[in-house]
Amino acid sequence: MEERLQSNYKLPKCLLNFYALQLLSAVNTLHKRNLYHGHIRSSNVLLTSLDFLILADFASYKPTYLN
């Protein structure tokens, strides 16, 4: 994803929406299983040749809540 974002190629809005939907769905699925990524960034988002998104580079991260 990082390489695609850094290129001068402008992504169509429908493709950006597709990526956003996949990313939100992945995060939602993780949170339902009490898993947290902790560091989502473009270099941790991989794309397949069919433009499916893969979330990579998981760390054991647990959110801390401060009062």
XYZ file of N, CA, C and O in Angstrom:
268
model
N 0.829 -1.183 0.000
C 0.000 0.000 0.000
C 0.876 1.249 0.000
O 0.566 2.206 -0.692
N 1.963 1.221 0.755
C 2.818 2.396 0.857
C 3.364 2.808 -0.508
O 3.348 3.980 -0.861
N 3.811 1.833 -1.293
C 4.334 2.135 -2.626
C 3.256 2.733 -3.521
O 3.510 3.667 -4.272
N 2.070 2.196 -3.433
C 0.979 2.703 -4.269
C 0.618 4.131 -3.871
O 0.354 4.969 -4.713
N 0.623 4.428 -2.579
C 0.290 5.770 -2.122
C 1.369 6.786 -2.493
O 1.079 7.954 -2.714
N 2.619 6.351 -2.549
C 3.711 7.261 -2.875
C 3.850 7.525 -4.369
O 4.487 8.490 -4.767
N 3.247 6.678 -5.186
C 3.316 6.901 -6.630
C 2.417 8.075 -7.006
O 1.566 8.503 -6.243
N 2.623 8.592 -8.185
C 1.825 9.723 -8.660
C 0.471 9.286 -9.216
O -0.315 10.116 -9.623
N 0.229 7.978 -9.236
C -1.028 7.448 -9.754
C -2.163 7.782 -8.790
O -2.092 7.498 -7.601
N -3.193 8.423 -9.306
C -4.345 8.771 -8.479
C -5.303 7.588 -8.449
O -5.784 7.131 -9.484
N -5.579 7.089 -7.247
C -6.473 5.947 -7.090
C -7.917 6.372 -7.275
O -8.331 7.413 -6.764
N -8.700 5.582 -8.001
C -10.126 5.890 -8.150
C -10.837 5.837 -6.792
O -10.465 5.059 -5.915
N -11.841 6.658 -6.635
C -12.575 6.732 -5.376
C -13.186 5.389 -5.000
O -13.188 5.013 -3.828
N -13.683 4.646 -5.964
C -14.295 3.351 -5.660
C -13.255 2.376 -5.096
O -13.565 1.580 -4.204
N -12.005 2.465 -5.576
C -10.949 1.601 -5.057
C -10.549 2.028 -3.648
O -10.333 1.188 -2.773
N -10.477 3.327 -3.397
C -10.189 3.820 -2.053
C -11.272 3.376 -1.069
O -10.976 2.974 0.059
N -12.525 3.441 -1.504
C -13.633 2.983 -0.663
C -13.524 1.483 -0.375
O -13.789 1.034 0.737
N -13.123 0.716 -1.379
C -12.940 -0.724 -1.230
C -11.846 -1.020 -0.202
O -12.003 -1.877 0.663
N -10.732 -0.285 -0.281
C -9.641 -0.451 0.684
C -10.102 -0.084 2.091
O -9.813 -0.792 3.053
N -10.806 1.026 2.216
C -11.277 1.475 3.528
C -12.223 0.450 4.142
O -12.122 0.135 5.336
N -13.137 -0.075 3.347
C -14.076 -1.080 3.828
C -13.339 -2.324 4.325
O -13.645 -2.851 5.392
N -12.355 -2.764 3.575
C -11.594 -3.947 3.972
C -10.803 -3.701 5.257
O -10.754 -4.558 6.142
N -10.186 -2.524 5.365
C -9.402 -2.206 6.557
C -10.298 -2.123 7.789
O -9.978 -2.677 8.844
N -11.429 -1.443 7.662
C -12.352 -1.345 8.792
C -12.921 -2.709 9.178
O -13.081 -3.013 10.360
N -13.186 -3.530 8.205
C -13.686 -4.872 8.473
C -12.631 -5.709 9.201
O -12.950 -6.442 10.147
N -11.372 -5.587 8.788
C -10.285 -6.330 9.439
C -10.130 -5.890 10.894
O -10.014 -6.726 11.797
N -10.144 -4.587 11.123
C -9.993 -4.069 12.490
C -11.192 -4.488 13.343
O -11.031 -4.889 14.499
N -12.381 -4.429 12.791
C -13.579 -4.853 13.510
C -13.485 -6.326 13.896
O -13.801 -6.704 15.034
N -13.056 -7.161 12.985
C -12.904 -8.593 13.264
C -11.878 -8.824 14.364
O -12.096 -9.633 15.267
N -10.768 -8.110 14.311
C -9.744 -8.241 15.353
C -10.297 -7.853 16.720
O -10.104 -8.565 17.702
N -10.971 -6.717 16.782
C -11.486 -6.226 18.053
C -12.542 -7.159 18.644
O -12.611 -7.318 19.862
N -13.339 -7.782 17.796
C -14.326 -8.747 18.285
C -13.645 -9.939 18.956
O -14.224 -10.589 19.812
N -12.401 -10.213 18.548
C -11.634 -11.327 19.120
C -10.645 -10.855 20.185
O -9.728 -11.581 20.553
N -10.831 -9.615 20.655
C -9.948 -8.998 21.653
C -8.492 -8.969 21.220
O -7.579 -9.171 22.018
N -8.273 -8.749 19.931
C -6.928 -8.574 19.380
C -6.810 -7.142 18.891
O -7.774 -6.558 18.401
N -5.621 -6.593 19.027
C -5.388 -5.205 18.640
C -4.092 -5.136 17.858
O -3.103 -5.763 18.218
N -4.097 -4.368 16.789
C -2.909 -4.269 15.950
C -1.859 -3.376 16.599
O -0.706 -3.755 16.719
N -2.228 -2.200 16.994
C -1.319 -1.317 17.703
C -0.531 -0.358 16.848
O -0.036 0.647 17.348
N -0.364 -0.639 15.553
C 0.440 0.252 14.726
C 0.051 0.118 13.248
O 0.850 -0.303 12.413
N -1.159 0.502 12.935
C -1.609 0.432 11.542
C -1.036 1.619 10.795
O -1.197 2.768 11.190
N -0.333 1.339 9.733
C 0.228 2.368 8.845
C 0.334 1.755 7.455
O 0.171 0.548 7.279
N 0.612 2.582 6.486
C 0.584 2.110 5.098
C 1.579 0.979 4.836
O 1.307 0.092 4.034
N 2.718 0.969 5.505
C 3.693 -0.098 5.268
C 3.248 -1.428 5.888
O 3.814 -2.469 5.562
N 2.251 -1.410 6.766
C 1.718 -2.637 7.364
C 0.458 -3.125 6.659
O -0.164 -4.078 7.099
N 0.079 -2.455 5.601
C -1.081 -2.850 4.811
C -0.572 -3.351 3.460
O 0.010 -2.598 2.688
N -0.765 -4.629 3.223
C -0.295 -5.245 1.979
C -1.479 -5.417 1.036
O -2.615 -5.585 1.471
N -1.194 -5.397 -0.258
C -2.236 -5.579 -1.267
C -1.911 -6.780 -2.137
O -0.769 -6.972 -2.540
N -2.926 -7.571 -2.427
C -2.741 -8.694 -3.341
C -2.880 -8.181 -4.774
O -3.250 -7.021 -5.003
N -2.610 -9.043 -5.718
C -2.732 -8.662 -7.128
C -4.182 -8.371 -7.512
O -4.432 -7.717 -8.522
N -5.132 -8.841 -6.708
C -6.548 -8.592 -6.966
C -7.082 -7.441 -6.107
O -8.292 -7.283 -5.957
N -6.186 -6.650 -5.525
C -6.521 -5.492 -4.693
C -7.239 -5.848 -3.399
O -8.026 -5.062 -2.883
N -6.957 -7.030 -2.866
C -7.450 -7.360 -1.542
C -6.394 -6.964 -0.528
O -5.196 -7.100 -0.760
N -6.849 -6.479 0.591
C -5.981 -5.930 1.615
C -5.612 -6.991 2.647
O -6.451 -7.804 3.033
N -4.350 -6.981 3.075
C -3.871 -7.867 4.132
C -3.205 -6.992 5.181
O -2.304 -6.211 4.871
N -3.637 -7.130 6.409
C -3.061 -6.380 7.514
C -1.923 -7.209 8.101
O -2.123 -8.353 8.503
N -0.719 -6.647 8.154
C 0.469 -7.386 8.563
C 1.158 -6.727 9.754
O 0.762 -5.661 10.207
N 2.220 -7.368 10.229
C 3.100 -6.868 11.283
C 2.368 -6.693 12.606
O 2.335 -5.620 13.190
N 1.808 -7.789 13.089
C 1.110 -7.750 14.371
C 2.107 -7.794 15.517
O 3.116 -8.471 15.459
N 1.805 -7.068 16.551
C 2.574 -7.117 17.796
C 1.588 -7.439 18.910
O 0.389 -7.227 18.773
N 2.093 -7.941 19.992
C 1.189 -8.196 21.113
C 0.917 -6.863 21.800
O 1.698 -6.382 22.595
N -0.176 -6.278 21.440
C -0.535 -4.938 21.912
C -1.864 -5.026 22.643
O -2.809 -5.599 22.150
N -1.907 -4.459 23.798
C -3.143 -4.386 24.551
C -3.330 -2.938 24.964
O -2.435 -2.330 25.529
N -4.464 -2.343 24.628
C -4.656 -0.934 24.953
C -4.669 -0.686 26.457
O -5.105 -1.529 27.227
N -4.167 0.458 26.863
C -4.165 0.867 28.258
C -5.117 2.030 28.408
O -5.026 3.003 27.657
N -6.024 1.934 29.340
C -6.987 2.994 29.566
C -6.590 3.781 30.806
O -6.360 3.207 31.860
N -6.484 5.075 30.658
C -6.123 5.951 31.775
C -7.356 6.686 32.248
O -8.155 7.158 31.458
N -7.513 6.808 33.556
C -8.639 7.575 34.113
C -8.325 9.057 34.116
O -7.286 9.502 34.303
